[in-house]
Coordinates of N, CA and C and ligand atoms in Angstrom, one line a residue:
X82 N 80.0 109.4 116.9 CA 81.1 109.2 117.8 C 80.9 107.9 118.6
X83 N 82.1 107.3 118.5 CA 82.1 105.7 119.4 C 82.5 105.9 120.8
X84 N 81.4 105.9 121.7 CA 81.3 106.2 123.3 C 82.8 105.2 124.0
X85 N 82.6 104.2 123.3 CA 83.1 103.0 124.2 C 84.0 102.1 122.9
X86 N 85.5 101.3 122.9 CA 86.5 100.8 122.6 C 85.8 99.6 122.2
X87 N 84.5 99.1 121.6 CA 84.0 98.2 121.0 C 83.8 97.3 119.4
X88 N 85.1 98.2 118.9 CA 85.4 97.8 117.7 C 85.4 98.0 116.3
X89 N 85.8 98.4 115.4 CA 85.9 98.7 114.1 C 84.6 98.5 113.8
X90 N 83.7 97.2 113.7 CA 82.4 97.2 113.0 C 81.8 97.9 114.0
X91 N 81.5 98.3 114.9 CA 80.9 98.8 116.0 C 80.9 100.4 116.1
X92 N 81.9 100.6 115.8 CA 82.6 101.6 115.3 C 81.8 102.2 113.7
X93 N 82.1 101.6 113.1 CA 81.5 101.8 111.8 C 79.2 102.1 111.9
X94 N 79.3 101.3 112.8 CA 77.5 101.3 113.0 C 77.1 102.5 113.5
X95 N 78.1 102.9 114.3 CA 77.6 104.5 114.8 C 77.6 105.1 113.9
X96 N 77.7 105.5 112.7 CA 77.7 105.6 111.4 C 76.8 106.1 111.0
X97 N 75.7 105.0 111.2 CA 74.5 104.6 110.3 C 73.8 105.6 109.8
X98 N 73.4 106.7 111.3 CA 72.6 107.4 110.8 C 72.9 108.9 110.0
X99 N 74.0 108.9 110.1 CA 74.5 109.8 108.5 C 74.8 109.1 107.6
X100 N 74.7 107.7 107.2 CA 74.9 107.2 105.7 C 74.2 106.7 105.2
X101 N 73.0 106.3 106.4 CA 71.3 106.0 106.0 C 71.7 104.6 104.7
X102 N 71.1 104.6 103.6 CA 71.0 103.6 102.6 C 72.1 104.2 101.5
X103 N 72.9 104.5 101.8 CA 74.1 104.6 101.3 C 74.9 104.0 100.8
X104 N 75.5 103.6 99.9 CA 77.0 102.9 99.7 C 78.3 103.9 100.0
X105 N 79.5 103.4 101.3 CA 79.8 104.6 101.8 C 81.5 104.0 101.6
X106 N 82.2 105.5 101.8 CA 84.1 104.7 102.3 C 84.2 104.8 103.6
X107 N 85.1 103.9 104.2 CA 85.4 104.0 105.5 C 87.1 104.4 105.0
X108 N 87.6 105.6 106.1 CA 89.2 105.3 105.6 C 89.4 105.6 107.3
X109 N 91.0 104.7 107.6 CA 91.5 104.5 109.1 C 92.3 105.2 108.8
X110 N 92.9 106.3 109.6 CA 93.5 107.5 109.4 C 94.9 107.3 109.7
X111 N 95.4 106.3 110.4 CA 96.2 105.8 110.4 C 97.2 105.0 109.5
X112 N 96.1 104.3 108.6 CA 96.9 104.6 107.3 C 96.9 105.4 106.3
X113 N 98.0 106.1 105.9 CA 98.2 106.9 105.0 C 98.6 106.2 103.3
X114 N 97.4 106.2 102.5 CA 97.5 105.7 101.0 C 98.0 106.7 100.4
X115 N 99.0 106.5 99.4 CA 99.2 108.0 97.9 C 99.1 106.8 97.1
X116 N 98.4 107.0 96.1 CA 98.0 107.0 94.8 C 99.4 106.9 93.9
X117 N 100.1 105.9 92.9 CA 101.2 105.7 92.4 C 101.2 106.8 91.0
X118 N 99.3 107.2 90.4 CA 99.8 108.3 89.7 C 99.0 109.6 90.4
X119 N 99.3 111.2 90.3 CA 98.8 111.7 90.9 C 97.5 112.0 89.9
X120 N 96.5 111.9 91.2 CA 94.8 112.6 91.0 C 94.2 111.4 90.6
X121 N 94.9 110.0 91.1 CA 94.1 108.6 91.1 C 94.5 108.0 92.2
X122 N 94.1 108.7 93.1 CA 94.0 108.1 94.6 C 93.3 106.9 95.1
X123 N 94.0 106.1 95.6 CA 93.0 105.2 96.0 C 91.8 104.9 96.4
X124 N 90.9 105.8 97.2 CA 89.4 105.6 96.9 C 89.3 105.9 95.5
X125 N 89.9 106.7 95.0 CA 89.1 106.9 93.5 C 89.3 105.4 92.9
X126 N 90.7 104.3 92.6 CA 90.4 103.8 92.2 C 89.2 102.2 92.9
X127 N 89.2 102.3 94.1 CA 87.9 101.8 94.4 C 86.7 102.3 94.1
X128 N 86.7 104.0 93.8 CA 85.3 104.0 93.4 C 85.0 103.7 92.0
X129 N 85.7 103.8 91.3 CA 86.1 102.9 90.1 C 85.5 101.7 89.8
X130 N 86.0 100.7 90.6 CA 85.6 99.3 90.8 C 84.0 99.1 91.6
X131 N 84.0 100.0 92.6 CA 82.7 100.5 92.7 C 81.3 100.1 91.8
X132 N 81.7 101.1 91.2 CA 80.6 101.7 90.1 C 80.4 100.4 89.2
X133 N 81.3 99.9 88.5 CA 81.6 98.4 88.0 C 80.5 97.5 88.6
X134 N 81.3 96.9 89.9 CA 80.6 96.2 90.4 C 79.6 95.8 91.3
X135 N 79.8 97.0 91.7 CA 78.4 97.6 92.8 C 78.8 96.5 94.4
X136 N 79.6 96.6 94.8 CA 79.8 95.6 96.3 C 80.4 96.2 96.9
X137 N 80.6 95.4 98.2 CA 81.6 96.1 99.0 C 83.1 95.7 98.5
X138 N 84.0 96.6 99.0 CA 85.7 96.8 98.3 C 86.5 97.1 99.7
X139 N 87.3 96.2 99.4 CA 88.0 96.2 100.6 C 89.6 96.6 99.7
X140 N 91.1 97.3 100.4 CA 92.1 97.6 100.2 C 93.1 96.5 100.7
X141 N 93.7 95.7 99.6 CA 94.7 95.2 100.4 C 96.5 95.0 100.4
X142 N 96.8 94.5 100.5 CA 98.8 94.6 100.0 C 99.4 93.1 100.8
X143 N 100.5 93.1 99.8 CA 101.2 91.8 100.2 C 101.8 92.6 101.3
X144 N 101.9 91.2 102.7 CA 102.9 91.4 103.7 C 103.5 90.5 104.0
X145 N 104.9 90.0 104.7 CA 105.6 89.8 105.4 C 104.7 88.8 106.2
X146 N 104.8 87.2 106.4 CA 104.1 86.3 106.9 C 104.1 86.3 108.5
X147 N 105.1 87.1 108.2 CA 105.6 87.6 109.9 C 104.5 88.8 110.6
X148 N 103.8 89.2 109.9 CA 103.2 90.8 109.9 C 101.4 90.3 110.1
X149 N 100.6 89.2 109.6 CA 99.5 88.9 109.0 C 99.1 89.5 110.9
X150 N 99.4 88.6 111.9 CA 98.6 89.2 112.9 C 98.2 90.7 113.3
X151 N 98.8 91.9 112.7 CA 98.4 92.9 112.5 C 97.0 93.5 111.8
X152 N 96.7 93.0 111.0 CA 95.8 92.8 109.9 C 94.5 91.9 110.0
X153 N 93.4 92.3 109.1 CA 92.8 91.2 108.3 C 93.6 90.5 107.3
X154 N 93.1 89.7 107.2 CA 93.8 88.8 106.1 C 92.7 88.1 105.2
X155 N 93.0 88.1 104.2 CA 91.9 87.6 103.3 C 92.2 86.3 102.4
X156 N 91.5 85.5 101.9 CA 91.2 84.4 100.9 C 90.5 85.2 99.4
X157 N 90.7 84.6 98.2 CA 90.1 85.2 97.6 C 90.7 84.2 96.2
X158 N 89.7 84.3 95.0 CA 89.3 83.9 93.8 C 90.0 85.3 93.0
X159 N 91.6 85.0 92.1 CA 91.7 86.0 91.4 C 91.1 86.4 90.3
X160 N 90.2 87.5 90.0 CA 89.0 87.6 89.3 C 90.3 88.5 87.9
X161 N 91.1 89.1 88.5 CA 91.7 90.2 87.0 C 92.7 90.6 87.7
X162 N 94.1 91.1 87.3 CA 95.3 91.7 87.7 C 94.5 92.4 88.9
X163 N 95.4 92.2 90.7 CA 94.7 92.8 92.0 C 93.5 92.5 92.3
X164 N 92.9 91.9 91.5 CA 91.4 92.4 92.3 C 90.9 90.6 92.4
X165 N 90.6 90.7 93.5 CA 89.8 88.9 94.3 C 88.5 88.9 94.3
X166 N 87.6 88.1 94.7 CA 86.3 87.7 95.4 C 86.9 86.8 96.3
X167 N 86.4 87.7 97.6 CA 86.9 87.0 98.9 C 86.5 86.2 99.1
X168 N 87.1 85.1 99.7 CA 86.2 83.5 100.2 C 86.1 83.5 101.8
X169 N 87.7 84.5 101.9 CA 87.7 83.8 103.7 C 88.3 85.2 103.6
X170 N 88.1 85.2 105.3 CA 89.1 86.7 106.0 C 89.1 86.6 107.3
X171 N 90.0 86.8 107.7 CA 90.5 86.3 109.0 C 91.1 87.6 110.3
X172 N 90.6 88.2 111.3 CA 91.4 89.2 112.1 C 92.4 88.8 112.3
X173 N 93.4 89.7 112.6 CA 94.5 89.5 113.3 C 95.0 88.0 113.5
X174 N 95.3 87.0 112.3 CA 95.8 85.6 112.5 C 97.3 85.7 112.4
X175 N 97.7 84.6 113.0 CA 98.8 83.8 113.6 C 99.4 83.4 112.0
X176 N 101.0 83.9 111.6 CA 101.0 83.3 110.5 C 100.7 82.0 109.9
X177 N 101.0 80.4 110.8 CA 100.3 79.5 110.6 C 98.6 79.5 109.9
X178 N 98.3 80.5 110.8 CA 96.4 80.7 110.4 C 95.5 81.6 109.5
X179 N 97.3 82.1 108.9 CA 96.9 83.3 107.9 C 96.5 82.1 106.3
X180 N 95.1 83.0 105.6 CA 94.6 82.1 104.6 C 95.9 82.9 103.2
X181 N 96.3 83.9 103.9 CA 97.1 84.2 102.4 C 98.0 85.1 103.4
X182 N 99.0 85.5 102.6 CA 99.8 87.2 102.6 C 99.1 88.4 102.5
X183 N 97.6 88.3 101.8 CA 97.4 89.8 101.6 C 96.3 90.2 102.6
X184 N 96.8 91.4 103.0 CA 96.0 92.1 104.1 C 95.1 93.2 103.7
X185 N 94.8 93.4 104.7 CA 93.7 94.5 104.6 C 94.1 95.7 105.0
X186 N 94.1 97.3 104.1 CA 94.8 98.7 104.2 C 93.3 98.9 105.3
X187 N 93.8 100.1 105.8 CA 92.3 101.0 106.1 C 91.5 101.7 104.9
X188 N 91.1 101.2 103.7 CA 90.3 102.1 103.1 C 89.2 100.7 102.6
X189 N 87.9 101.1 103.1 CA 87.0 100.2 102.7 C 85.4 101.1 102.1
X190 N 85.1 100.8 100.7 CA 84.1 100.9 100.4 C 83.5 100.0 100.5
X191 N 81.8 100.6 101.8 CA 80.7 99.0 102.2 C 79.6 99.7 101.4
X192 N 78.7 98.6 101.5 CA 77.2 98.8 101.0 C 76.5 98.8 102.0
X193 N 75.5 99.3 102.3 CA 74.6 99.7 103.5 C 74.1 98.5 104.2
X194 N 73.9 97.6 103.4 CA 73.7 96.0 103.7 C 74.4 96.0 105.1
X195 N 75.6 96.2 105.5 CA 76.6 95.7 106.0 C 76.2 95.9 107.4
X196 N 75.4 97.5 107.9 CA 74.9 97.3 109.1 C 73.9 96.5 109.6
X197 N 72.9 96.1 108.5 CA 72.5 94.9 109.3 C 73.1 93.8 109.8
X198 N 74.3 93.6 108.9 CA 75.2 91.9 109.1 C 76.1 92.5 110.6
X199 N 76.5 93.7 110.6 CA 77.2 94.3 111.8 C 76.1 94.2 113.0
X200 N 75.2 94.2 112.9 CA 74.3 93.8 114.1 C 73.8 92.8 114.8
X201 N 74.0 91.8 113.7 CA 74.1 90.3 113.4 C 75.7 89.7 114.1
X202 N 77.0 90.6 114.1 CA 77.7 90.0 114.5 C 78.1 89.6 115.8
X203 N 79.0 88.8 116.1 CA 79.1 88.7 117.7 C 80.2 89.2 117.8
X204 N 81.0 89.6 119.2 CA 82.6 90.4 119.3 C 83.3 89.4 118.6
X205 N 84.6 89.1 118.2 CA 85.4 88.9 117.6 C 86.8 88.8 118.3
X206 N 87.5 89.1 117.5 CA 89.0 89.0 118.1 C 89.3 89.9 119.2
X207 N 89.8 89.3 120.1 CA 90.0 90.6 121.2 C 88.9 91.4 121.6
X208 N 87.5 90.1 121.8 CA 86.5 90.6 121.9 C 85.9 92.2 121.5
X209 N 86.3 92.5 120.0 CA 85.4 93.5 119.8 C 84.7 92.7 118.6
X210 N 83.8 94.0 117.9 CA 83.1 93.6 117.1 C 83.8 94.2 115.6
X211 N 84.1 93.1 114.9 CA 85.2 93.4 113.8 C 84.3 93.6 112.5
X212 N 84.8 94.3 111.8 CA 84.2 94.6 110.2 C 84.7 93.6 109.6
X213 N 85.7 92.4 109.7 CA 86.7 91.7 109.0 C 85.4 90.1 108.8
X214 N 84.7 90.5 110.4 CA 84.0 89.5 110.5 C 82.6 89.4 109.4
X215 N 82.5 90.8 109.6 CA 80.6 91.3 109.0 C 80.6 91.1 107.6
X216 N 82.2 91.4 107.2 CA 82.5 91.7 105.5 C 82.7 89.9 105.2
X217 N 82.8 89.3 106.3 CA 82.8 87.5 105.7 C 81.5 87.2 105.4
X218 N 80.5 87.2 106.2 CA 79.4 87.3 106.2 C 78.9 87.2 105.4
X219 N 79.3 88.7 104.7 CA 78.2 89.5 103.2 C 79.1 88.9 102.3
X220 N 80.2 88.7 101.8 CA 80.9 87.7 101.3 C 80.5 86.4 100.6
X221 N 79.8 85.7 101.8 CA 78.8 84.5 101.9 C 78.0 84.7 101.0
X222 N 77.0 85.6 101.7 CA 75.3 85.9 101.4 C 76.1 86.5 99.8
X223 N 76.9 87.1 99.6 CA 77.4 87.7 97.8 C 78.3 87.8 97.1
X224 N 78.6 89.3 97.1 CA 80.4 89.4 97.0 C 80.8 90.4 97.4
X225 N 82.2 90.6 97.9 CA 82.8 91.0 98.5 C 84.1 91.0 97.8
X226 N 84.7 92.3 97.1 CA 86.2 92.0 96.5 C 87.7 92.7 97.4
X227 N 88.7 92.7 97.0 CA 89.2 92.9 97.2 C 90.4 93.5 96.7
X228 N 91.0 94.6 96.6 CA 91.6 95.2 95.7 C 93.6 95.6 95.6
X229 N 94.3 94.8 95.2 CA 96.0 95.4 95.3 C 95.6 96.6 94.5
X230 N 95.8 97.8 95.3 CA 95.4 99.1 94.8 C 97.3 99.7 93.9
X231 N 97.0 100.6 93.4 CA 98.5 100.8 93.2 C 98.8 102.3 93.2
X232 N 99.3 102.1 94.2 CA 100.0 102.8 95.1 C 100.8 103.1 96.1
X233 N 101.2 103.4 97.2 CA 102.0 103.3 98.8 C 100.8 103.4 99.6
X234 N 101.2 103.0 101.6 CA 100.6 102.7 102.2 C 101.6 102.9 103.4
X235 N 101.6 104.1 104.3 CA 102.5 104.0 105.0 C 101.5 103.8 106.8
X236 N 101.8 103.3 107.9 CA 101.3 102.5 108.8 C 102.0 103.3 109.8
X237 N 101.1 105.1 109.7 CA 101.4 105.9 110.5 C 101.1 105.6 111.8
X238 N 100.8 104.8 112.5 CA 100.4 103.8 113.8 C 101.4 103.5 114.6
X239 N 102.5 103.7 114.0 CA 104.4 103.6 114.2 C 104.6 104.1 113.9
X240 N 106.3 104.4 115.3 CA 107.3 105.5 115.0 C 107.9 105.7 113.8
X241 N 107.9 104.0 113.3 CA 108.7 103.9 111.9 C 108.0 104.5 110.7
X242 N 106.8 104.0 110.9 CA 105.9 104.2 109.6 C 105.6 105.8 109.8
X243 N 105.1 106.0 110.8 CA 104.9 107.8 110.8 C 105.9 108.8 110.3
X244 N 107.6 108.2 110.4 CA 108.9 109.2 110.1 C 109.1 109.0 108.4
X245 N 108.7 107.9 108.0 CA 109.0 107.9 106.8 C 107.4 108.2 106.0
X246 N 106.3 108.4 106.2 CA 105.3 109.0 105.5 C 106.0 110.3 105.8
X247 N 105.6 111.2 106.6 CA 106.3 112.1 107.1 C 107.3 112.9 105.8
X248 N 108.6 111.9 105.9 CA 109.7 112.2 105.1 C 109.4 111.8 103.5
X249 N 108.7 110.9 103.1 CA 107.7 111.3 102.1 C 106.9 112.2 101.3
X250 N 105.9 112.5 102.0 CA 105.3 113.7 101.8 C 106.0 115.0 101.6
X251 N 107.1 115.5 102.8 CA 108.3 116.5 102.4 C 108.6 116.1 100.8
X252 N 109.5 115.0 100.7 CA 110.1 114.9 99.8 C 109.2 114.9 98.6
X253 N 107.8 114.1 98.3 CA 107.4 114.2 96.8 C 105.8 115.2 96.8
X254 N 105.3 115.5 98.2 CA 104.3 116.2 97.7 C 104.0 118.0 98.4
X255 N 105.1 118.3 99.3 CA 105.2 119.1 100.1 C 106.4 120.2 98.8
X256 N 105.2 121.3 98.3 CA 105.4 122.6 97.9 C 107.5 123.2 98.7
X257 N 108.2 122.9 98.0 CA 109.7 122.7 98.8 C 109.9 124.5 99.1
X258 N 109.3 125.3 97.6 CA 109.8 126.2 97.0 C 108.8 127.5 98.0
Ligands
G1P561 C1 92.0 97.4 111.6 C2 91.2 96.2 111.0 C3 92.2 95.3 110.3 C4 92.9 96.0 109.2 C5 93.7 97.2 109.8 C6 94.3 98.1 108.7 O1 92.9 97.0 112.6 O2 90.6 95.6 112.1 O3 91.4 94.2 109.7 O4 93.8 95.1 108.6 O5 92.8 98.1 110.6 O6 95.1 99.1 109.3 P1 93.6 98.0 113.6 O7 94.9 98.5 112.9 O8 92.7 99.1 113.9 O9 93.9 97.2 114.8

């Protein structure tokens, strides 16, 4: 449990000691992913890519250049249809300051590595201590990819986005009968 409003990677460290030397997922519950076919949900297909290439995997989607301050935002080397080697990743930037369109979902598979580099980090944007920062880091020191997952992503965090996941779910996965 995170005592105190000190930030996603900070957040994630309290962690530690149930994932020990782990390779783990982080998912923000706020966003709600479905999977475009059913029983290939998005962690699965990051665990997928996973197993492949053994790094950390970050979720991301084209947005609205109007939208990037919301987000991480990432740089990246297109390695195969969706999937990057991040170069740069940026919190919450200014669209001027955004390195691309594509953001970052809440679903992240890290490697255990990562809490040391989260320990190593300083606060960040809006002085917390950001995972956007720690995952540039390990990035650096290796790789770090990045995934257009295929599927929806709805940004239950809003009125908007909460009424239409919502009316979603009714409509394509909620038992009518
Ligand atoms: C967090 C992350 C951000 C990511 C977003 C996804 O921000 O810090 O990099 O793009 O989740 O939802 P938050 O929405 O918690 O401010």
């Amino acid at each position: 449990r995170q005592h105190h409003m000190k930030g996603l990677g900070h957040a994630i460290l309290t962690g530690q000691t149930l994932v020990g030397d782990n390779p783990f997922a982080v998912l923000l519950a706020d966003d709600l992913c479905v999977g475009a076919e059913p029983g290939n949900g998005v962690l699965k297909q990051m665990s997928q890519l996973y197993n492949q290439f053994r790094c950390s995997i970050v979720a991301i989607q084209e947005v609205p250049a109007d939208q990037t301050h919301k987000y991480g935002v990432i740089a990246g080397e297109n390695m195969k249809d969706g999937l990057y080697r991040i170069t740069d990743m940026v919190e919450k930037p200014a669209p001027e300051d955004a390195p691309s369109n594509l953001a970052i979902i809440g679903r992240y598979i890290l490697t255990p590595d990562i809490f040391d580099i989260i320990k190593e980090t300083p606060p960040g944007k809006n002085g917390e201590v950001q995972i956007t920062d720690a995952l540039l880091t390990q990035a650096k020191k290796g790789c770090v990819l990045a995934y257009k997952f295929d599927g929806q992503r709805f940004d239950c965090g809003s009125v908007d986005g909460f009424v239409k996941a919502t009316n979603y779910v009714y409509e394509n996965m909620y038992d009518q009968g």
